[in-house]
Short mmCIF file of C-alpha atoms and ligand atoms in Angstrom, two decimals:
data_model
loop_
_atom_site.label_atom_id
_atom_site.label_comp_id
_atom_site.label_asym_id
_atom_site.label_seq_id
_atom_site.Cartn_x
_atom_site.Cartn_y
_atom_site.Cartn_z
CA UNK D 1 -16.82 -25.34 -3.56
CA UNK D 2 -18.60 -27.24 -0.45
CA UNK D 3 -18.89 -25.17 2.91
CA UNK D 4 -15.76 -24.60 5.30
CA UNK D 5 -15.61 -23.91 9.12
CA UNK D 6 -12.99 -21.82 10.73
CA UNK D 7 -13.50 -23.45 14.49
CA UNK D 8 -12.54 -22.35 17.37
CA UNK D 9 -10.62 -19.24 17.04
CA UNK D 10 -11.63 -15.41 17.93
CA UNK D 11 -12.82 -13.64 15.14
CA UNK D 12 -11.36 -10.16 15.45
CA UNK D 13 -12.80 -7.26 13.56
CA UNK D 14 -12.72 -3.71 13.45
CA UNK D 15 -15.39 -3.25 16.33
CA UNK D 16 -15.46 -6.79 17.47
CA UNK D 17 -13.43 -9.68 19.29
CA UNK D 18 -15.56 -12.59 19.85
CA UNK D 19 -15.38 -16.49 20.09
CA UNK D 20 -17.73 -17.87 17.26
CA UNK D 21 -16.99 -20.14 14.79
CA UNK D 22 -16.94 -18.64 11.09
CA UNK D 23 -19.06 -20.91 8.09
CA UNK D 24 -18.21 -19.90 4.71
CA UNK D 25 -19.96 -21.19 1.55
CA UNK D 26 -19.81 -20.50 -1.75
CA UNK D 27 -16.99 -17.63 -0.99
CA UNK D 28 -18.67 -15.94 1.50
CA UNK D 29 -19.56 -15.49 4.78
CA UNK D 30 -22.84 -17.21 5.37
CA UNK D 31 -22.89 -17.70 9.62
CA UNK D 32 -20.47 -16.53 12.77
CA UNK D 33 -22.26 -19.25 15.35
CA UNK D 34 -21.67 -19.46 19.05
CA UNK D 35 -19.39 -22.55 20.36
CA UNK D 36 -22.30 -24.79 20.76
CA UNK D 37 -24.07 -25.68 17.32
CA UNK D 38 -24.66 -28.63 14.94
CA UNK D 39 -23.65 -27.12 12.28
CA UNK D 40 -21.49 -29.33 10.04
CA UNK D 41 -18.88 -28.63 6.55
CA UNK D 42 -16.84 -30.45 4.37
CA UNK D 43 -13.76 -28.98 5.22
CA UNK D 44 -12.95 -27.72 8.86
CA UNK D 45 -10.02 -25.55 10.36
CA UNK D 46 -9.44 -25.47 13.40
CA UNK D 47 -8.68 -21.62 14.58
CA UNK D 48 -8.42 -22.89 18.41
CA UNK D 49 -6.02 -20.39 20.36
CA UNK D 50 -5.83 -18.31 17.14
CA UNK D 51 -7.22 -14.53 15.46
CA UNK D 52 -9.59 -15.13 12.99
CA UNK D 53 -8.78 -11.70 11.25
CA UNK D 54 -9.84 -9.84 7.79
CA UNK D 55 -7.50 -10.28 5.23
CA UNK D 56 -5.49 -7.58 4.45
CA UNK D 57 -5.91 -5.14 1.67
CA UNK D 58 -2.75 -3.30 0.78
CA UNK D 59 -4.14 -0.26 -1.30
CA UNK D 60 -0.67 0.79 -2.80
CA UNK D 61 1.61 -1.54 -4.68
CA UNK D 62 3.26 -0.88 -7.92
CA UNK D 63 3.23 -4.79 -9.37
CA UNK D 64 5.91 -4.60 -13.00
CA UNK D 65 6.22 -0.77 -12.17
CA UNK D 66 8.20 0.55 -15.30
CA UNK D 67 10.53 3.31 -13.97
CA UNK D 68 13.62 4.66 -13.89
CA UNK D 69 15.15 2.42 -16.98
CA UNK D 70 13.75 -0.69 -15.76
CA UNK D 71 10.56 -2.60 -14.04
CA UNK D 72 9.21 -2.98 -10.84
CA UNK D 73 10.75 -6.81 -9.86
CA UNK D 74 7.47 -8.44 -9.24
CA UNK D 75 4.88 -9.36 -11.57
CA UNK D 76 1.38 -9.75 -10.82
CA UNK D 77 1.80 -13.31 -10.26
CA UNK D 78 4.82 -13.26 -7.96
CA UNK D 79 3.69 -10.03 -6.26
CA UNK D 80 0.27 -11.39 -5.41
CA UNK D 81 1.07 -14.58 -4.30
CA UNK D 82 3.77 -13.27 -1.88
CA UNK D 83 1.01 -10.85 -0.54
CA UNK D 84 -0.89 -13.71 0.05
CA UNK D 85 1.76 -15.15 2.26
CA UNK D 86 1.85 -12.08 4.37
CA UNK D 87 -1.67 -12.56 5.04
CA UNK D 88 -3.08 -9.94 2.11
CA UNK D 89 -6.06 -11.05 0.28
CA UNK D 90 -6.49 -7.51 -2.19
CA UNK D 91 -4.64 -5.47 -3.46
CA UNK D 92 -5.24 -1.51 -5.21
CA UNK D 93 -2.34 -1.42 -7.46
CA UNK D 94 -1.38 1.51 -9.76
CA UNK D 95 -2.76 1.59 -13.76
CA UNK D 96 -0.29 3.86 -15.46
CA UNK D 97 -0.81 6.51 -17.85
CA UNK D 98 2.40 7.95 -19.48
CA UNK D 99 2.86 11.11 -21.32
CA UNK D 100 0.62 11.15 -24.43
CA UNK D 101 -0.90 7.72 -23.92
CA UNK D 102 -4.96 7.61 -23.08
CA UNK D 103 -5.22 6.90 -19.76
CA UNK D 104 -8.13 4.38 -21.16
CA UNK D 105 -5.06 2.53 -23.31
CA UNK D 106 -2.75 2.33 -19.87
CA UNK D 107 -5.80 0.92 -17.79
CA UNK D 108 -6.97 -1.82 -20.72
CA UNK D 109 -3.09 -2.73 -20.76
CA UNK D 110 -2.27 -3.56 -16.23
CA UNK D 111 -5.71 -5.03 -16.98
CA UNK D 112 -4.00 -7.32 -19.61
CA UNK D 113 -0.80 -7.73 -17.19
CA UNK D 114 -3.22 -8.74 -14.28
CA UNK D 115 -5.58 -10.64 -15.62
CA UNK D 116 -5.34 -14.52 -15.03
CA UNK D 117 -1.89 -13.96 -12.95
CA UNK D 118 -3.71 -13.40 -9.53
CA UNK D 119 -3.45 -14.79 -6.29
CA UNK D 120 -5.78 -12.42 -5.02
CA UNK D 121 -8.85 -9.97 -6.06
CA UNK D 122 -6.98 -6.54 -7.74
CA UNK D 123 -8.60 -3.27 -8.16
CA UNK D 124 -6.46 0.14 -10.05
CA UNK D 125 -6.08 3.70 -9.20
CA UNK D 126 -5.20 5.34 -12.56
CA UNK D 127 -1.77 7.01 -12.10
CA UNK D 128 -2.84 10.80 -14.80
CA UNK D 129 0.38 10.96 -16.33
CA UNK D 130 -1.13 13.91 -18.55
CA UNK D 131 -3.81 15.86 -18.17
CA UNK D 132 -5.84 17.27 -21.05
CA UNK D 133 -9.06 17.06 -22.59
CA UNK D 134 -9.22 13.61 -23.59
CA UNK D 135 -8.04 12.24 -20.32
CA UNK D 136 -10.71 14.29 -17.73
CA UNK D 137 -13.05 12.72 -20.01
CA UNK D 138 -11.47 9.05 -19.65
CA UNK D 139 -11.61 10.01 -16.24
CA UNK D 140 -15.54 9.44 -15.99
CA UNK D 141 -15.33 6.09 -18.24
CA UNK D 142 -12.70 5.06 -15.45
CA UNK D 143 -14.86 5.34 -12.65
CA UNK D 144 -17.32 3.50 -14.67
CA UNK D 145 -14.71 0.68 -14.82
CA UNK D 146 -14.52 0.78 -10.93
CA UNK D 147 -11.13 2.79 -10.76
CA UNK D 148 -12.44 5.63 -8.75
CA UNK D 149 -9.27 7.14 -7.71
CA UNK D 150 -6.91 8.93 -9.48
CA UNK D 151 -3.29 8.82 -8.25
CA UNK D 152 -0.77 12.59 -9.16
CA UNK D 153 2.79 13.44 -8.60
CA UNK D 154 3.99 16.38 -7.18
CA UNK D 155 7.33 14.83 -7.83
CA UNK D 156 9.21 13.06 -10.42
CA UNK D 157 9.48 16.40 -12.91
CA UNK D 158 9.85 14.73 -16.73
CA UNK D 159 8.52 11.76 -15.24
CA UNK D 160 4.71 11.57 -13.53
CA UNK D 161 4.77 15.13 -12.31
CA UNK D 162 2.01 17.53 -12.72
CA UNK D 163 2.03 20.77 -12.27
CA UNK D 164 -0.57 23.13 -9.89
CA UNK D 165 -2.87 23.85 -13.04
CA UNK D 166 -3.44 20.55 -13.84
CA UNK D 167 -3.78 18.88 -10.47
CA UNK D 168 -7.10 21.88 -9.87
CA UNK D 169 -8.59 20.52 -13.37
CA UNK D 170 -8.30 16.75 -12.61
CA UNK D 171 -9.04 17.21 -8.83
CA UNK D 172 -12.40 19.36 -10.59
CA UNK D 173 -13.42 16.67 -12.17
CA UNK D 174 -12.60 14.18 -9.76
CA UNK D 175 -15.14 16.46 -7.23
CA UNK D 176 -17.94 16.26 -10.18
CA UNK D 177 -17.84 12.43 -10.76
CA UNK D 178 -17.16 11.25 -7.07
CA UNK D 179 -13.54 9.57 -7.27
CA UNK D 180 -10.79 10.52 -4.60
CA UNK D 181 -6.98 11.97 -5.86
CA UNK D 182 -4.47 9.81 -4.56
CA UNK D 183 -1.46 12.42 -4.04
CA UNK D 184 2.39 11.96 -3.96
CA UNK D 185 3.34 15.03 -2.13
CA UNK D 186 6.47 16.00 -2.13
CA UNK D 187 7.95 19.52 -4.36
CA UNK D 188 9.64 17.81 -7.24
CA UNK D 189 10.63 21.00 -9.22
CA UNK D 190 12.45 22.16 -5.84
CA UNK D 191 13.88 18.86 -4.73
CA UNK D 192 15.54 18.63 -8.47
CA UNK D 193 17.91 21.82 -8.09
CA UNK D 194 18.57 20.19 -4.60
CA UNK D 195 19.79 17.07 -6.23
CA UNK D 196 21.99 18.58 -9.03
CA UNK D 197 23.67 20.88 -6.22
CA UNK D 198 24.54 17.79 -4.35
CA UNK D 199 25.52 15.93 -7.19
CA UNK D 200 27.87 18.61 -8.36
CA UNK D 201 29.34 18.73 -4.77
CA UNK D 202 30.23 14.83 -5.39
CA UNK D 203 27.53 13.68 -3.21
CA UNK D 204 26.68 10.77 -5.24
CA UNK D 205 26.16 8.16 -2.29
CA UNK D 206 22.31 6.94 -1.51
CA UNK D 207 22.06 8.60 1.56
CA UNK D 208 22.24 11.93 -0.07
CA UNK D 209 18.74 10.77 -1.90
CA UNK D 210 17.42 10.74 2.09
CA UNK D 211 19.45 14.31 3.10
CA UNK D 212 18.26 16.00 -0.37
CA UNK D 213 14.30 15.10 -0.02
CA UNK D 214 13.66 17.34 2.57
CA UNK D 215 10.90 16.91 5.08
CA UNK D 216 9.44 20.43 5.07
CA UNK D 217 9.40 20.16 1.31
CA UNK D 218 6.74 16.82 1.96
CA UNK D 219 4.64 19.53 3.95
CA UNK D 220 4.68 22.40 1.66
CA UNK D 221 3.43 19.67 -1.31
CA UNK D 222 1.21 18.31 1.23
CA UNK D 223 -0.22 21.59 2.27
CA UNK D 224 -0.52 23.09 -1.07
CA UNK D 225 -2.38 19.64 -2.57
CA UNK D 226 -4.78 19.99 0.49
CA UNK D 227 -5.59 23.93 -0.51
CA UNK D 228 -6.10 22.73 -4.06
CA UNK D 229 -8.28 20.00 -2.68
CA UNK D 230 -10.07 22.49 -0.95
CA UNK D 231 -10.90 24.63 -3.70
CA UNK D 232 -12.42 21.44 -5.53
CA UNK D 233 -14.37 20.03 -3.01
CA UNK D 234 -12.53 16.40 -4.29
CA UNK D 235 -11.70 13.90 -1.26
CA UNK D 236 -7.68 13.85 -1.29
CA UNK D 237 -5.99 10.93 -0.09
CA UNK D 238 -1.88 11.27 0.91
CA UNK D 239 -0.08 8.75 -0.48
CA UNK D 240 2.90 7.35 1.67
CA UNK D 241 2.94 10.23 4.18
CA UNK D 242 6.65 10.23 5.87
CA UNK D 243 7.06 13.55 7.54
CA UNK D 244 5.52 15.20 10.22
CA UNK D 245 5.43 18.62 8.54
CA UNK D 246 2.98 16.49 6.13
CA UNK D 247 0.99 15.02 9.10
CA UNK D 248 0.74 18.95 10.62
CA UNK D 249 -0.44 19.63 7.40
CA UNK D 250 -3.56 16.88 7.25
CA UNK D 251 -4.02 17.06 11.24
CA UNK D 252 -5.12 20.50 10.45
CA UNK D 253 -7.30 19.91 7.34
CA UNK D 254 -8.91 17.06 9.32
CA UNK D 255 -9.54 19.03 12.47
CA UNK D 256 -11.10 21.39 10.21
CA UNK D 257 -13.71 18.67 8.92
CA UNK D 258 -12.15 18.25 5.25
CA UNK D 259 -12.18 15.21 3.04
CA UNK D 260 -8.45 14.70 3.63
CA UNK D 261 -7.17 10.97 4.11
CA UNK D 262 -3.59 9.56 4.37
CA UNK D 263 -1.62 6.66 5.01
CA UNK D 264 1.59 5.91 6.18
CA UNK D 265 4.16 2.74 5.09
CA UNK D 266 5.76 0.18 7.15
CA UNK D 267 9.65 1.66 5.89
CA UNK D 268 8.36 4.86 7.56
CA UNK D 269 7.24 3.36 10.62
CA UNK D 270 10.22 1.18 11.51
CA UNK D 271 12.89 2.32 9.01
CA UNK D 272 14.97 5.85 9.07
CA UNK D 273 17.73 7.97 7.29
CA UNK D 274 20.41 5.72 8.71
CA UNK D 275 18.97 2.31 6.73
CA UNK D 276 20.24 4.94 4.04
CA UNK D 277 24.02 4.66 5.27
CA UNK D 278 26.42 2.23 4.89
CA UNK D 279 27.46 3.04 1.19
CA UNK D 280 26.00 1.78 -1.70
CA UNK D 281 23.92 -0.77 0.42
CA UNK D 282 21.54 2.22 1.01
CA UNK D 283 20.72 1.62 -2.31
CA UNK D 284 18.02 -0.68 -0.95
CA UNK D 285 16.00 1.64 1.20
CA UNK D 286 16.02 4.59 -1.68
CA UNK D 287 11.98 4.98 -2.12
CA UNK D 288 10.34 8.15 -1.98
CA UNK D 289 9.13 10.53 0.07
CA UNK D 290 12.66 8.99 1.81
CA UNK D 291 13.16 7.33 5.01
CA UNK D 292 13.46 10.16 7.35
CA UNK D 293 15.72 11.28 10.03
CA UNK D 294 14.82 10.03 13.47
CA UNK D 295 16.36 12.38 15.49
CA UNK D 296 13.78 14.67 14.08
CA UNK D 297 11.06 12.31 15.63
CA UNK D 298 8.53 11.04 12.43
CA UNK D 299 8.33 7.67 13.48
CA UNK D 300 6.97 8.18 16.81
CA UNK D 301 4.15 11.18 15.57
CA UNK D 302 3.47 8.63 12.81
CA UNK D 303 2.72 6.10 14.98
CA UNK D 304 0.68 8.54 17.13
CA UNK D 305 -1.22 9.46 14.01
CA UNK D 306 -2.09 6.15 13.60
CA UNK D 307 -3.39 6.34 17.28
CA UNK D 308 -5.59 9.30 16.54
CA UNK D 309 -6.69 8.52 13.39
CA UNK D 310 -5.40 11.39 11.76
CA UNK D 311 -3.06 8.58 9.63
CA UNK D 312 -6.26 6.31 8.12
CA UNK D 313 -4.29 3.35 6.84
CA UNK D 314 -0.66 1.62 6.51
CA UNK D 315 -0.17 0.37 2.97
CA UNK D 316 3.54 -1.01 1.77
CA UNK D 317 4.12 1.03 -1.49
CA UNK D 318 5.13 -2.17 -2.50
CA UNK D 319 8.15 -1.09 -5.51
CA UNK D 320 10.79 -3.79 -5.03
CA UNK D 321 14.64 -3.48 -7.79
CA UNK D 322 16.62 -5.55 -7.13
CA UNK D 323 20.60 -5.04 -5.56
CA UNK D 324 22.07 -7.76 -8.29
CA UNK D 325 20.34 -8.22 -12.11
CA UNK D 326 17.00 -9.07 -12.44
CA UNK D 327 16.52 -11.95 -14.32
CA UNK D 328 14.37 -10.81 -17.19
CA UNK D 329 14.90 -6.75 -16.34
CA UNK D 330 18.30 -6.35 -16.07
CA UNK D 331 20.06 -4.08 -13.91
CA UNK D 332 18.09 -2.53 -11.22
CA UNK D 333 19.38 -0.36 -8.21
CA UNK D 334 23.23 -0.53 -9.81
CA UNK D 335 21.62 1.78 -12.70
CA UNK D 336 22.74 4.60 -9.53
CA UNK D 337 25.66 2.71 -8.22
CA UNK D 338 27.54 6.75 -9.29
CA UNK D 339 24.40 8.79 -8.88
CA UNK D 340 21.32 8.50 -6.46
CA UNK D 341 19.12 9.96 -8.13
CA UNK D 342 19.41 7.30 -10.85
CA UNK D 343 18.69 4.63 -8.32
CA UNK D 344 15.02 3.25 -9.66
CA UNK D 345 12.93 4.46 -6.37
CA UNK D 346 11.08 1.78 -4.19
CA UNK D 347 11.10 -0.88 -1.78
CA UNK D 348 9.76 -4.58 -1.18
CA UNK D 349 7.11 -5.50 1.43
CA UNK D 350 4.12 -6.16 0.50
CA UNK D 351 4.34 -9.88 1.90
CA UNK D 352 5.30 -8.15 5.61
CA UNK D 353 3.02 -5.55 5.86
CA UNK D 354 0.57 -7.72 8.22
CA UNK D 355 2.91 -9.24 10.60
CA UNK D 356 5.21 -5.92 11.50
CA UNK D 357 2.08 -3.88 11.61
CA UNK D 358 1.02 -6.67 14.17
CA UNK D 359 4.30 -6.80 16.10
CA UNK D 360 4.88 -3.26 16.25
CA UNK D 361 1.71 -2.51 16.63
CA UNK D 362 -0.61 -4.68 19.09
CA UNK D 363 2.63 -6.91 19.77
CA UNK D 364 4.47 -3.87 21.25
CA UNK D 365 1.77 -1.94 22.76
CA UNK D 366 1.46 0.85 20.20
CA UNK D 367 -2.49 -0.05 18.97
CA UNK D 368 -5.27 -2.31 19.63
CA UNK D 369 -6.05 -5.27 18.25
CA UNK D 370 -9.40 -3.75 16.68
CA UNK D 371 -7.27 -0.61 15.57
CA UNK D 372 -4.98 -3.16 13.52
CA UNK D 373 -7.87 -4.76 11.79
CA UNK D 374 -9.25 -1.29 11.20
CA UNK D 375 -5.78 0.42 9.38
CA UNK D 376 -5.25 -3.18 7.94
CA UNK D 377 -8.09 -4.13 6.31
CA UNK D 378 -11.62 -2.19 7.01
CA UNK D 379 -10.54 1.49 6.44
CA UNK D 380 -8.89 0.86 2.80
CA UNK D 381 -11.41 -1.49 2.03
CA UNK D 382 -13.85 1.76 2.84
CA UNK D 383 -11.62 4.46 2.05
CA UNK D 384 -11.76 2.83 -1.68
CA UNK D 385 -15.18 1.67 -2.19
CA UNK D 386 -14.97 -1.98 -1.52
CA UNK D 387 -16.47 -2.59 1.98
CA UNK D 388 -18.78 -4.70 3.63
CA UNK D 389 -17.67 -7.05 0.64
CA UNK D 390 -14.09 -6.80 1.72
CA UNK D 391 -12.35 -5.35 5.09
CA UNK D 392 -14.77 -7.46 7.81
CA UNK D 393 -15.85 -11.07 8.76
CA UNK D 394 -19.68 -10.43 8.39
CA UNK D 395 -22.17 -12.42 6.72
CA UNK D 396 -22.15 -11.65 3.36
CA UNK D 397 -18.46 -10.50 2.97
CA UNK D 398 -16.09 -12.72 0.73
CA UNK D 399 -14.48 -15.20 3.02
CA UNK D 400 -10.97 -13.23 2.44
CA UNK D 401 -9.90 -14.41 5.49
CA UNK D 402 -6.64 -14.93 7.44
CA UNK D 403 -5.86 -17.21 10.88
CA UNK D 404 -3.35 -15.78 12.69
CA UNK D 405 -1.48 -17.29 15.70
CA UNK D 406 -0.52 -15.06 17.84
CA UNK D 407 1.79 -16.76 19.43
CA UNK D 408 3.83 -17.70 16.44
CA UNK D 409 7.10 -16.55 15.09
CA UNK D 410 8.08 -15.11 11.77
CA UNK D 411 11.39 -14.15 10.90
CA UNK D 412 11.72 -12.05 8.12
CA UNK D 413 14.55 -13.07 5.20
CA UNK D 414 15.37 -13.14 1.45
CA UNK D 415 16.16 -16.51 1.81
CA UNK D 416 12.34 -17.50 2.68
CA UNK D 417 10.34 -14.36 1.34
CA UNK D 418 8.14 -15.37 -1.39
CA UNK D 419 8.64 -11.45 -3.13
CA UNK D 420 11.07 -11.74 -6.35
CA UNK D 421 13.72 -9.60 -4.96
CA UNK D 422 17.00 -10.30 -3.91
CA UNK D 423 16.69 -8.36 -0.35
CA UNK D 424 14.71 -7.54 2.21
CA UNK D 425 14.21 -4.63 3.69
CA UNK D 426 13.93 -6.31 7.38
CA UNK D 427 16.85 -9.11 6.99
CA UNK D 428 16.48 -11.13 10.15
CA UNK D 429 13.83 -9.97 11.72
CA UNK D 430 11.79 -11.55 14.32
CA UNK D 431 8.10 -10.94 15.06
CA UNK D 432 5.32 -11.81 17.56
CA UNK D 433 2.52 -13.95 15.48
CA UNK D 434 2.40 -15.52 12.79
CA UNK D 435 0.17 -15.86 9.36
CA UNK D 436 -1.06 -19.56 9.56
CA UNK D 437 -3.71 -19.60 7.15
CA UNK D 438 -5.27 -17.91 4.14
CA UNK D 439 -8.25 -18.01 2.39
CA UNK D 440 -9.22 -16.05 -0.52
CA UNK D 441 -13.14 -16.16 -1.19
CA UNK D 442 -13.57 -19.24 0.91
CA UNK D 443 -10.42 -20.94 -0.99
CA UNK D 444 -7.84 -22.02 1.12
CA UNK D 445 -4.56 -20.49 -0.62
CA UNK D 446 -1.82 -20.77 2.35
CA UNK D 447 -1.75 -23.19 4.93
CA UNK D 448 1.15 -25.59 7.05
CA UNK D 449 3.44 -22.96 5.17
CA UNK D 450 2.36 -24.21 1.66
CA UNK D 451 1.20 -22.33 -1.37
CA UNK D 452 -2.27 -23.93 -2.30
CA UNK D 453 -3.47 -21.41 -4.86
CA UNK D 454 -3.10 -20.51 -8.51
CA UNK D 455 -2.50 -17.47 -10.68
CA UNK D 456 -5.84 -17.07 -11.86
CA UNK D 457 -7.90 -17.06 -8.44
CA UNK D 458 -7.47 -13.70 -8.02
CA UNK D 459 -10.41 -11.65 -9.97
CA UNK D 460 -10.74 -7.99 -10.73
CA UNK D 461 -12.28 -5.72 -8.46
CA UNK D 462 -14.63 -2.93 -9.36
CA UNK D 463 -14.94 -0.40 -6.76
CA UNK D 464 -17.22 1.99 -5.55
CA UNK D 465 -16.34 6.04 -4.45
CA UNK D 466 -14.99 6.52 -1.23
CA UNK D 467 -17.32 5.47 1.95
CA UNK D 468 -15.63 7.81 4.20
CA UNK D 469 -16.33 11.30 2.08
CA UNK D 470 -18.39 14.00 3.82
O1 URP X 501 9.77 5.18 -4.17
C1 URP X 501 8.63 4.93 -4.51
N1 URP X 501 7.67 5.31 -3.73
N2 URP X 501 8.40 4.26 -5.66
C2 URP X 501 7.16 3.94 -6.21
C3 URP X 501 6.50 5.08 -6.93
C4 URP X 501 5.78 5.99 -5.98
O2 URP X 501 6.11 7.16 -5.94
O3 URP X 501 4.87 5.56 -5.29
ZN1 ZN X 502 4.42 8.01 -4.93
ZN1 ZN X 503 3.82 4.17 -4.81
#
């Protein structure tokens, strides 16, 4: 690969906005030069009038997700090339242990799904379906792999949950071999007898998955995983944090100088209770925690904790099912077409992420353009062990690199989402900006609104612990 030069644009970065021109060779980052040099390349974009941003790293996305009866709808090859579009160069997605699997045996096999299917570089958390001896030993050999975070359910009783017990021992020996404990926080064994009372009252309708998954029950899970946390010393990370009881919960923890992290989703920040509505085409917004009720006012303290910094990062949670049949999985959300709670759980996005974060964000006033480069790209590239190499334009870094034109349009539809799902979640949407170009490692994968890349370029990414830990 020759050298490439990203002219003319304003390379925007966590800490910096500044007019230099950005030369990339062999994949990385090798000069940002002022306006007036010599320098030459073989291949030349010009960024004039645009952001030369970070790519973005979307730390949670659940690529061929089995659950519920079926499979998450994108593969890795789909999934990651449609993040690319959006303007995401890595993704962190889940490795899955199940009940009386080794959690070695469930890493070795998303290894086998991912590799040579990539747009983009992929790291794993380990999702600990089962806790015991031989698994907080795998545990250590996992970090050794570069997984260094751990991801546990509160929820999903029968399914991923764990209880109290084994959340202190894995979050022990998370502490004693420096990984961070991704949590889902919300009080599973409680929300159940919610969910057969509501059932047996006939309330089979998707919006009852929304009015059953109660708010304060995210901040008692949340709460309780941070006092566990505590005990362990371990750096805890919130997982798609929805409620405001849960952001009380790490506001406090943080204020009290704890290793507590969490991010928030996109469906949380523009999406409520009432997507939920509408019959059984709430069936599309059924994720969980659930899209909350706005009256109660989430969306506007999430978007204040992304102000403060007490929310770290926005990832998308990425879980699309499709409404009709999937081609090779079958039926998908209709498995709860008479019962919510058998409607598979999870959303698409992980191609929008970038450009509502933008438009809501800097577009509308919200954050700053440094701010959305921070929560977009440099604080999960810290937060799980993969910065300066990823998360900044500095020399050095991979070239993972987007140009965005702020001026631009995108609007948001099934028909010309690249995701392999029949709906989106933001039919007809317009945003401010647009994702013009792409490069992954100094590769240009996206540009005049053509796919450029191949399953393959993306490479596996071993991380490091957590940069931000105390
Ligand atoms: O509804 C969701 N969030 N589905 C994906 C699995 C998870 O809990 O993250
Ligand atoms: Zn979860
Ligand atoms: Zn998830």
């Amino acid at each position: 690969m020759g050298k490439t030069l990203i002219k003319g644009g304003t390379v925007v970065t966590a800490t910096e906005i500044m007019e230099a021109d950005v030369l990339i060779d062999d994949g990385k980052v090798v000069a940002l030069l002022g306006r007036e040099h010599s320098v030459d390349a073989d291949e030349q974009i010009d960024a004039t009038g645009k952001y030369v941003m970070p790519g973005g790293i979307d730390v949670h996305t659940h690529m061929e997700l089995p659950f519920g009866g079926t499979f998450a709808a994108d593969t890795f090859e789909t999934g990651t090339r449609a993040a690319a579009w959006g303007g995401t160069t890595a993704i962190v997605d889940f490795a899955v242990q199940t009940k009386g699997e080794s959690a070695m045996d469930g890493f070795e096999a998303w290894m086998g799904k991912a590799e040579g299917n990539c747009a983009i570089d992929y790291g794993f958390h380990m999702i600990t379906g089962d806790i015991n001896e031989q698994t907080l030993k795998e545990m250590q050999m996992l970090v050794d792999e570069g997984v260094t975070s751990f991801k546990m359910f509160m929820a999903y009783p029968g399914v991923f949950y764990s209880d109290d017990g084994d959340i202190l021992r894995a979050m022990q020996k998370g502490a004693e071999i420096g990984a961070t404990i991704c949590m889902h926080a919300e009080n599973g064994i409680a929300i159940d007898v919610l969910v057969e009372q509501a059932l047996q009252r006939g309330e089979t309708d998707p919006i009852y998955h929304g009015i059953v998954r109660k708010s304060v029950l995210e901040g008692e899970a949340t709460h309780r995983a941070i006092k566990l946390a505590e005990l362990t010393g371990v750096p805890l990370y919130i997982v798609h944090l929805s409620a405001r009881e849960a952001l009380d919960a790490v506001i406090q923890a943080r204020d009290e100088g704890k290793n507590v992290f969490a991010e928030t989703c996109p469906q949380y920040l523009f999406l409520s209770l009432d997507n939920l509505g509408n019959g059984f085409d709430g069936a599309k917004y059924v994720c969980s925690p659930p899209l909350r009720d706005e009256s109660e006012g989430h969306q506007q303290r999430l978007w204040q904790g992304l102000q403060t910094n007490d929310l770290q990062v926005v990832s998308t949670d990425h879980c699309p099912f499709c409404m009709g049949d999937h081609p090779q999985f079958g039926t998908q959300k209709q498995l709860g077409r008479d019962d919510f709670s058998k409607i598979p759980n999870g959303m698409p996005g992980v191609e929008n992420r970038f450009g509502l974060i933008y438009n809501g964000g800097v577009a509308e006033g919200r954050i700053s353009l440094n701010r959305f480069v921070e929560i977009i790209a440099t604080t999960p590239a810290r937060m799980f062990g993969m910065y300066p190499r990823k998360g900044t334009i500095a020399i050095g870094s991979d070239a993972d690199i987007v140009v965005f034109d702020p001026n631009g349009r995108t609007t948001i539809s099934v028909d010309t989402h690249h995701m392999a799902v029949d709906y989106s979640a933001y039919e007809g949407w317009e945003l401010q900006g647009k994702v013009e170009t792409v490069l992954s490692k100094g590769k240009t994968i996206v540009a005049n609104d053509e796919y450029l890349g191949s399953p393959g370029d993306g490479a596996y990414l071993r991380r490091g612990e957590n940069q931000y830990k105390i």
